[in-house]
Coordinates of C-alpha atoms in Angstrom, one line a residue:
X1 CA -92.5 159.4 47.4
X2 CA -89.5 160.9 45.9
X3 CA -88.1 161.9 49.5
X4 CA -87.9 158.8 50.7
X5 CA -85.5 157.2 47.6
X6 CA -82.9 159.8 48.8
X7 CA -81.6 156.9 50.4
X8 CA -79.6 155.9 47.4
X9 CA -76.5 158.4 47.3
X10 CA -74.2 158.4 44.8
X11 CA -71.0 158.7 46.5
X12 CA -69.5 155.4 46.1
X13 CA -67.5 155.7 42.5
X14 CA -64.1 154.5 43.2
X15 CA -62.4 156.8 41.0
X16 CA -62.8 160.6 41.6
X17 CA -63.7 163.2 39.5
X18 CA -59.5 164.6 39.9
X19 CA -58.5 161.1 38.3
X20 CA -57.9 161.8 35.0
X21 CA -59.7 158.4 32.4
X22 CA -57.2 156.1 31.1
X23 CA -57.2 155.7 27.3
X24 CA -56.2 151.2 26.9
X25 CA -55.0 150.1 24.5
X26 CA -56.8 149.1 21.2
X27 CA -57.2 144.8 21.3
X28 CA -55.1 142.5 18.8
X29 CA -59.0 141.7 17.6
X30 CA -62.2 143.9 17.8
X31 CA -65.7 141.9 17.6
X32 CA -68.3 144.1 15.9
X33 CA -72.2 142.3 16.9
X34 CA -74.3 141.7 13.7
X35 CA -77.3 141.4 15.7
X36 CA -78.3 143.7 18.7
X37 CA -81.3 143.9 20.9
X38 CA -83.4 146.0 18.5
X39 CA -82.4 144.4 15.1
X40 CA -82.7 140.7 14.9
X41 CA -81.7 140.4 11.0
X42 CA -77.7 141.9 9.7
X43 CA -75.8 141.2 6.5
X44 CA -71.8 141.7 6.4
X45 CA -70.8 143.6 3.6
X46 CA -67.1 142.2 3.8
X47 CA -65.7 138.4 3.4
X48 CA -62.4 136.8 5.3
X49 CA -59.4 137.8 4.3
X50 CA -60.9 141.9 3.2
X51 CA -58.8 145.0 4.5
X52 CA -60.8 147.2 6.3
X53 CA -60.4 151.0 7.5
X54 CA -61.9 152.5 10.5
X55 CA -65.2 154.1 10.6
X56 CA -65.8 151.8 7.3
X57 CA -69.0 150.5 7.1
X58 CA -68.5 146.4 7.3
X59 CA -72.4 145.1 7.2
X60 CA -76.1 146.5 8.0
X61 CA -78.5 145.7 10.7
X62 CA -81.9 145.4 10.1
X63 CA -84.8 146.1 12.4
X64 CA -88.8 145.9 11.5
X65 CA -88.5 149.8 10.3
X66 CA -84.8 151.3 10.1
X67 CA -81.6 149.9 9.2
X68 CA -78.8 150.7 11.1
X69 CA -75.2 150.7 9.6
X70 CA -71.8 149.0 11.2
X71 CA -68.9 150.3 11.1
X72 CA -65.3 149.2 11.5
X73 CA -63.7 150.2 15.1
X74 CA -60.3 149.8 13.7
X75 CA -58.3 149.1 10.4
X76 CA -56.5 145.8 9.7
X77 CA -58.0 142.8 8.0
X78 CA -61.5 140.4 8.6
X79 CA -60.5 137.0 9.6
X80 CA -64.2 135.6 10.2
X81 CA -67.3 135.7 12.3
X82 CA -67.2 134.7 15.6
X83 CA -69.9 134.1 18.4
X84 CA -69.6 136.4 21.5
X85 CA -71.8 137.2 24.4
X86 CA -73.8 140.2 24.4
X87 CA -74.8 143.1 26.7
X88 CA -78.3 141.0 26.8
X89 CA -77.1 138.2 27.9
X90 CA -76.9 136.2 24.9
X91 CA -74.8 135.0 22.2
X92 CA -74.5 137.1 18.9
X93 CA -72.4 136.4 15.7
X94 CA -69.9 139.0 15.3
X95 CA -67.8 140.4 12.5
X96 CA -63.8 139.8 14.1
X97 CA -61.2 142.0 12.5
X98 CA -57.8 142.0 13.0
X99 CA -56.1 145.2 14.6
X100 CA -53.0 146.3 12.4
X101 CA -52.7 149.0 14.9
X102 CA -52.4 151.9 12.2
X103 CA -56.1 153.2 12.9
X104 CA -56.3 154.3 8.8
X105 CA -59.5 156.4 8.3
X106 CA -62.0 155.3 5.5
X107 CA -62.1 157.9 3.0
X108 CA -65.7 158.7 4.1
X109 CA -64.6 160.2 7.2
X110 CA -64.0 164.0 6.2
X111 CA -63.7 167.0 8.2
X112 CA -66.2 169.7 7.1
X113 CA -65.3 173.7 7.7
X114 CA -67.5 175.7 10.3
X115 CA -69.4 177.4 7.6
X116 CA -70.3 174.5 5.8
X117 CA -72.2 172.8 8.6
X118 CA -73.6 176.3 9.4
X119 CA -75.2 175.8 5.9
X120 CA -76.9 172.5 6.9
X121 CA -80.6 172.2 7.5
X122 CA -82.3 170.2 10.5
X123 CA -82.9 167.0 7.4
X124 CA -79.3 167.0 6.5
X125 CA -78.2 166.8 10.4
X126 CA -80.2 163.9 10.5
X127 CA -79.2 162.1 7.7
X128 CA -75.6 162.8 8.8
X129 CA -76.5 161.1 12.4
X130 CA -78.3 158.6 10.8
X131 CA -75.8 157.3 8.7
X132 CA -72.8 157.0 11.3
X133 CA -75.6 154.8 13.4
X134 CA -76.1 157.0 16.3
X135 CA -78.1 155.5 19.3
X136 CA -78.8 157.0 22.8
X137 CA -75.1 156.6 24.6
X138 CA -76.6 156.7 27.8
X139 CA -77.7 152.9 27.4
X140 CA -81.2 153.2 25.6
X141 CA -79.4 152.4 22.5
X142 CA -82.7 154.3 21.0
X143 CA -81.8 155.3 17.2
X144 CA -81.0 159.5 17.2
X145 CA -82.0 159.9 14.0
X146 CA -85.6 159.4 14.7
X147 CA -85.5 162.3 17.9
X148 CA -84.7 164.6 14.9
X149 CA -87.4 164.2 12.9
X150 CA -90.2 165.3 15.3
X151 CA -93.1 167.4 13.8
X152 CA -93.2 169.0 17.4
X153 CA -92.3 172.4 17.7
X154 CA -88.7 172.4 20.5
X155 CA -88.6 175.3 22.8
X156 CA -86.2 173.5 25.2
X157 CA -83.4 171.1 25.0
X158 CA -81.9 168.9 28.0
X159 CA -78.7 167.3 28.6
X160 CA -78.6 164.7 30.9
X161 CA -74.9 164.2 32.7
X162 CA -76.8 163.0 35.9
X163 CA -75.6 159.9 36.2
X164 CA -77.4 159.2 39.1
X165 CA -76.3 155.7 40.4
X166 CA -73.8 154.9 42.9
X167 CA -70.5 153.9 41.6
X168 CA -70.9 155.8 38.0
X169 CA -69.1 158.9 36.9
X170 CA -67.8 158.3 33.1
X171 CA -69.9 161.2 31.9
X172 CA -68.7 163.6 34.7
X173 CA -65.2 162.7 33.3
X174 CA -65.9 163.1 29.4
X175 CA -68.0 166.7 30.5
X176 CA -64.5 167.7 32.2
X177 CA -62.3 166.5 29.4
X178 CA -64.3 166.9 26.1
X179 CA -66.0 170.5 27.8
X180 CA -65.0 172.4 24.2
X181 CA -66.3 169.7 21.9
X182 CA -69.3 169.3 24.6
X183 CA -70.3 173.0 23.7
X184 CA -69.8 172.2 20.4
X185 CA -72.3 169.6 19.9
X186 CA -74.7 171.3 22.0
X187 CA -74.2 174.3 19.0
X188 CA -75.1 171.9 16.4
X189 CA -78.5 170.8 18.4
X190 CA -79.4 174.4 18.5
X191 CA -78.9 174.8 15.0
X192 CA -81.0 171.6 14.1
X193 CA -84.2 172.3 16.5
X194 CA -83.9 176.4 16.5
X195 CA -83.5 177.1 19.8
X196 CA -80.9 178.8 22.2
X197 CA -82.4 177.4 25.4
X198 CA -79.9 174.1 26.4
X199 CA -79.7 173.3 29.7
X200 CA -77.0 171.0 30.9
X201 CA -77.9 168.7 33.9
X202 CA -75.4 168.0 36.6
X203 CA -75.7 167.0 40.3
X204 CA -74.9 169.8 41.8
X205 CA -72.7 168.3 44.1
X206 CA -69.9 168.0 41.6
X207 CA -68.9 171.7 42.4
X208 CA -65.7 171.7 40.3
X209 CA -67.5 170.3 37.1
X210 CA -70.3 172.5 37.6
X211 CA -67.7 175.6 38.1
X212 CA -66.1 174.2 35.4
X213 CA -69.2 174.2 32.8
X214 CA -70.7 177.6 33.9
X215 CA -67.1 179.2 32.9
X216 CA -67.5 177.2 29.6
X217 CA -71.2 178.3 29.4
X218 CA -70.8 181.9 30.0
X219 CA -67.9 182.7 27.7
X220 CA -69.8 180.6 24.9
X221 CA -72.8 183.1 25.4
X222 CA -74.9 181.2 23.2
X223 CA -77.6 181.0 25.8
X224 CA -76.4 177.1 27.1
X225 CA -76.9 176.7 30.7
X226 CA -76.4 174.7 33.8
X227 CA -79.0 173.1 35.4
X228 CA -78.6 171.9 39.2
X229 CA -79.6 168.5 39.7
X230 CA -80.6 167.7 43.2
X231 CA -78.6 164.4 44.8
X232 CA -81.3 161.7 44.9
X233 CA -81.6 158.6 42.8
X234 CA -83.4 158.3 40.2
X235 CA -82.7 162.1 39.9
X236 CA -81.6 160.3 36.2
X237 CA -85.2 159.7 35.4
X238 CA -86.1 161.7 32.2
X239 CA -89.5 162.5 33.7
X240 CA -87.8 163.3 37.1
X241 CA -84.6 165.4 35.7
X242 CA -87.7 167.2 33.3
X243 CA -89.3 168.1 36.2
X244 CA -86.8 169.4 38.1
X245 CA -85.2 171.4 35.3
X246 CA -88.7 173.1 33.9
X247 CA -91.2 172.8 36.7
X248 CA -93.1 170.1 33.9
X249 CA -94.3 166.5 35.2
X250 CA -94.7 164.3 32.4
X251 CA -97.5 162.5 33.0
X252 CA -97.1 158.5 32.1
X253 CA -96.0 157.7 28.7
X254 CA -96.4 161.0 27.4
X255 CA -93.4 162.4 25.0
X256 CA -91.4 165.1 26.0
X257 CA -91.7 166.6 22.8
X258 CA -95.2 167.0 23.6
X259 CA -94.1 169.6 25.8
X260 CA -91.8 171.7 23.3
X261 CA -88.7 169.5 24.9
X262 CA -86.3 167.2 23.9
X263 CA -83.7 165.4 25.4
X264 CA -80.1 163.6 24.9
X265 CA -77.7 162.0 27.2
X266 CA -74.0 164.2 27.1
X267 CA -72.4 160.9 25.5
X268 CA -74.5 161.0 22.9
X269 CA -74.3 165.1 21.9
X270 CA -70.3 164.1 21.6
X271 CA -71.3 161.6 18.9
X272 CA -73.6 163.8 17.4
X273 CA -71.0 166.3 16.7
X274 CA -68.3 163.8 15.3
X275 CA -70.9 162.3 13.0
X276 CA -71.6 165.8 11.9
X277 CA -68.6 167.4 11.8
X278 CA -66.2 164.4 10.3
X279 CA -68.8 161.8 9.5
X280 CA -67.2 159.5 12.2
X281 CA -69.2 156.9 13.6
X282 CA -68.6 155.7 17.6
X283 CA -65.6 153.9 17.5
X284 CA -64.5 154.5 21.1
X285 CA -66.2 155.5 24.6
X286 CA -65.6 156.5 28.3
X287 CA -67.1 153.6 30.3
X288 CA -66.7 153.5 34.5
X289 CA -65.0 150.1 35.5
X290 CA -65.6 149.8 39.1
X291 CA -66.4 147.6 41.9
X292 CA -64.8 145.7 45.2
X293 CA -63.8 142.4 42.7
X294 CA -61.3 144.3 40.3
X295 CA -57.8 145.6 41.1
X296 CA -57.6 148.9 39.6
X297 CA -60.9 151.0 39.1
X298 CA -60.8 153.5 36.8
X299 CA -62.6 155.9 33.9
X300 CA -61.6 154.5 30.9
X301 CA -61.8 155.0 27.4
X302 CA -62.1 151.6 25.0
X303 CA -62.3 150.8 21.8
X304 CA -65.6 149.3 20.5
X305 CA -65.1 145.8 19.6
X306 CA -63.2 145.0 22.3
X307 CA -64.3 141.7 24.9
X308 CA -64.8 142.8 27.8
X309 CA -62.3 140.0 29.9
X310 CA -59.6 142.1 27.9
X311 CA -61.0 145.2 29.5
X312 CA -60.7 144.2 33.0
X313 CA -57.1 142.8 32.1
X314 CA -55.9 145.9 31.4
X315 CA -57.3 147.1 35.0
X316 CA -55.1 144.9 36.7
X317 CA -57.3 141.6 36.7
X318 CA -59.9 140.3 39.4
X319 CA -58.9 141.2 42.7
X320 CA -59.2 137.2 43.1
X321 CA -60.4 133.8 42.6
X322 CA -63.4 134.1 44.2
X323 CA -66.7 134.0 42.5
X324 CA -67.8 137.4 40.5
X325 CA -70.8 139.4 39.7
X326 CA -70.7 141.1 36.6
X327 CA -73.0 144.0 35.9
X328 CA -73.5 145.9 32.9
X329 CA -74.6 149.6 33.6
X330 CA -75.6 150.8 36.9
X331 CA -75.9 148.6 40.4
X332 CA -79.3 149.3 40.6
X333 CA -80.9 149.3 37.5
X334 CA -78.1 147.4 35.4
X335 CA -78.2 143.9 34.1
X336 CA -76.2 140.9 35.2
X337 CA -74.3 139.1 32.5
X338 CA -72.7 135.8 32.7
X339 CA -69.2 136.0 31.2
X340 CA -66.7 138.3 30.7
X341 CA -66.5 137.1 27.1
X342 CA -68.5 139.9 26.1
X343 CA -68.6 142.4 23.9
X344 CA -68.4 146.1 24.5
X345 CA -70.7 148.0 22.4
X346 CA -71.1 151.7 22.4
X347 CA -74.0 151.3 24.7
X348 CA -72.1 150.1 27.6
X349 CA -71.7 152.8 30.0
X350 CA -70.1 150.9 32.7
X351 CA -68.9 147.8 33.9
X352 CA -69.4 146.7 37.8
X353 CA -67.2 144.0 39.2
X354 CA -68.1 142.7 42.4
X355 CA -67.4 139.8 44.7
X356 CA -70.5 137.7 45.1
X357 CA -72.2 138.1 48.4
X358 CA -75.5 136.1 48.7
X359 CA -78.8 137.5 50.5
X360 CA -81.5 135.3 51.9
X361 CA -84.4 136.0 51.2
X362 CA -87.2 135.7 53.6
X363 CA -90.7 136.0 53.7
X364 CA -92.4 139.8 52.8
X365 CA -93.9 140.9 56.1
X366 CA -95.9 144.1 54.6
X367 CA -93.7 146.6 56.0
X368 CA -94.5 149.0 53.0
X369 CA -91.1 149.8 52.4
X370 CA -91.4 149.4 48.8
X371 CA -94.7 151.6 48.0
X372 CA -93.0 154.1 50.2
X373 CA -89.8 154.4 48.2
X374 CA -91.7 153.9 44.2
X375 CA -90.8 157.0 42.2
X376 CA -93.6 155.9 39.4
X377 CA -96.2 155.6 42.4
X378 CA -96.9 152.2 42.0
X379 CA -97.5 149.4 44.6
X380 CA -94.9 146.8 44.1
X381 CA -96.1 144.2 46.7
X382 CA -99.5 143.9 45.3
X383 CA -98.2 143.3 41.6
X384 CA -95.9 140.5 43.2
X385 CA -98.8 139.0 45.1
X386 CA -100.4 138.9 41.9
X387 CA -98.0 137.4 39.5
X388 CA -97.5 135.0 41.9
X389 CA -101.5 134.2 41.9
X390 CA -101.1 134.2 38.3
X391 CA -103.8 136.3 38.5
X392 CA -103.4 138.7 34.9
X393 CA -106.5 141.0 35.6
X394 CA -105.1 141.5 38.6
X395 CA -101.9 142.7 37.3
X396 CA -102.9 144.7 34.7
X397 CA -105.1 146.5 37.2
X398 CA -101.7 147.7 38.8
X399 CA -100.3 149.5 35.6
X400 CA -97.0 147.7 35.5
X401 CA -96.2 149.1 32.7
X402 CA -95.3 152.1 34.7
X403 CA -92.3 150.9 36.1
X404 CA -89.3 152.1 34.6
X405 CA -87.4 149.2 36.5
X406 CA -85.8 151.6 39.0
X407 CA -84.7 148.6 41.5
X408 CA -85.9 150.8 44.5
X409 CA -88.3 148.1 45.3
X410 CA -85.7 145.3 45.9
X411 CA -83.0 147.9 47.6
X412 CA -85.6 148.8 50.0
X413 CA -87.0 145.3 50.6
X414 CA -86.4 144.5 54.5
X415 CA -87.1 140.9 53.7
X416 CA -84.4 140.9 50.7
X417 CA -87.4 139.9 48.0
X418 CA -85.8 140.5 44.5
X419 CA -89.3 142.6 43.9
X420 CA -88.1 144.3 40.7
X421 CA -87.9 140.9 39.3
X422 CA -91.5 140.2 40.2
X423 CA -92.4 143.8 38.5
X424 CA -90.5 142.3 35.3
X425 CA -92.6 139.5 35.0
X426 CA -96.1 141.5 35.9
X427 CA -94.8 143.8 32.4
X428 CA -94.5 140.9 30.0
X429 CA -98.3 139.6 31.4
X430 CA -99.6 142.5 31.3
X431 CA -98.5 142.1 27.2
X432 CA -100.4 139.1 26.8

């Protein structure tokens, strides 16, 4: 099954891994979401007209059992709530501050020696992480915190810088450029969970990172190691990059932490260490802007807050006038959003630009292209035929809930049948 989604290479990033990321400029106006997709209910803590600092916390999101804090992205002063799209699609409310451009640190944000985070137990990382909001980076937007508090006993820890899709290679360039601060955090999660065994995850294509890494990893001597990633999609998977890296196959919805590991995207082990270290919450991230509809692809680094039609902007534009497709996140398992008057959270990873191409789509003639090509081993085809029958038995029978919404099934579709879509759907009946 696996073999055959080795069709999907990852060779098509615009912007090599020897272009350094380009740090744009900080917006007149940030736009800080009061809702997101896992907490429907927020209060702002500041009125128009307040001064804020950065990495001051401005309001607090609620969801049905954590609260999760919001921070200021820059200093300069609140001049109202505004409505912005979303990384979902939708519209949020959104606390607008104005940028005085001085970037002032709230008083909260304090470096701590080497030896006094040496002293910190496991409960005391967490409530650091935990208070400086810090959600899976890699696009789950999953709250850290919670991966800390595990009863199970962690004998392994893995890093995923896979970034397995085409077009994507943000991580590769924070791993190259934040390699010190990378080690680092990865200290920290030793310290938490009490043990030496890390292993980084890398395609190993990327010889010069992965040369670049070992070097790191050997001097450090702190038993962190590099773990060769084989160049298929979804090498990316958690239960496919677990597999590969221990010789374990997860076996459908079962934790890794049922298996003595635990793992954390490379973005996120970055935040984890500024939380820790200075108690400073996200307020900036590498994000990939690619694609054949903008003028200059590039890595970038941008300020949280900051809509995403100023982003592209400051990447020369749209290559034209022509109709856009805007993607959030990978090509192949990203979502499609409808404006550029959206707002970059720290959950973004990447923005995809491209010039709209329809496909017809035509009738499915049974070729089994999409069975063939499932990593989860499901049967695509059938669970369309039976949404479409509106047959719910049927669907649940078929275990869409397995899916983990890949997109192999609608690359691999000879007939151009947006299957994944039809998988979707066969998920939220299967709820009902």
């Amino acid at each position: 099954m696996i073999a055959k989604s080795r069709i999907i290479q990852d060779n098509r990033g615009l912007n090599g891994m020897n272009v350094a990321s380009l740090e744009l400029k900080a917006p007149e106006f940030v736009y800080l979401p009061l809702q997101n997709s896992r907490c429907p209910k927020a209060e702002s803590l500041v009125k128009d007209g307040d001064k804020v600092l950065l990495g001051q916390k401005i309001g607090v999101r609620h969801a049905a059992w954590f609260d999760q804090n919001i921070h200021a992205t820059v200093s300069g002063v609140v001049v109202g709530i505004e409505k912005h799209g979303y990384r979902n699609g939708k519209i949020v409310e959104a606390i607008k501050i104005k940028n005085d451009f001085k970037d002032e640190l709230d008083p909260s944000i304090v470096e701590k020696s080497d030896e006094e985070i040496a002293k910190l137990s496991r409960e005391e990382i967490t409530e650091l992480v935990k208070d400086c909001s810090m959600v899976g980076l890699g696009g789950s937007s999953f709250p850290t915190f919670v991966k800390f508090q595990t009863k199970d006993p962690i004998n392994t820890i893995l890093i995923n810088g896979i970034e397995c899709e085409p077009y994507l290679n943000a991580d590769q360039r924070l791993m190259a450029e934040k390699t010190e601060m990378l080690v680092k955090g990865l200290h920290l999660l030793q310290q938490a969970f009490g043990t030496k065994d890390i292993r980084v995850c890398v395609k190993a294509k990327h010889a010069e990172l992965c040369a670049q890494l070992k070097e790191a990893f050997e001097k450090d001597d702190q038993g962190i190691v590099l773990a060769e990633m084989d160049n298929f999609y979804p090498q990316g998977w958690e239960v496919a990059m677990i597999e590969k890296a221990t010789g374990i196959r997860l076996a459908s919805g079962e934790l890794p932490a049922k298996r003595g590991i635990i793992d954390f995207n490379v973005t996120s082990v970055i935040g984890i260490y500024m939380a820790v270290k200075y108690h400073q919450p996200v307020y900036e991230r590498y994000m990939a802007i690619q694609g054949d509809g903008i003028k200059n692809p590039s890595n970038v680094r941008v300020r949280i807050g900051t809509l995403l039609s100023e982003v592209i902007a400051q990447c020369g534009g749209y290559t034209d006038d022509s109709n856009k497709v805007l993607i959030l996140g990978g090509p192949m398992m990203g979502s499609a959003i409808p404006t550029d008057d959206t707002i970059c959270t720290k959950t973004i990873t990447s923005l995809l630009v491209f010039n709209e191409k329809p496909v017809e789509e035509n009738p499915c003639i049974r070729c089994g292209s999409c069975v063939l090509s499932c990593p989860a081993y499901l049967e695509p085809v059938s669970i369309m035929n039976a949404v479409k029958a509106v047959n719910k038995e049927g669907v649940k029978s078929l275990h869409p809930e397995r899916c983990i919404e890949c997109g192999l099934c609608t690359y691999s579709c000879t007939s151009g049948i947006r299957v994944t879509d039809y998988v979707r759907r066969a998920k939220i009946i299967a709820k009902l």
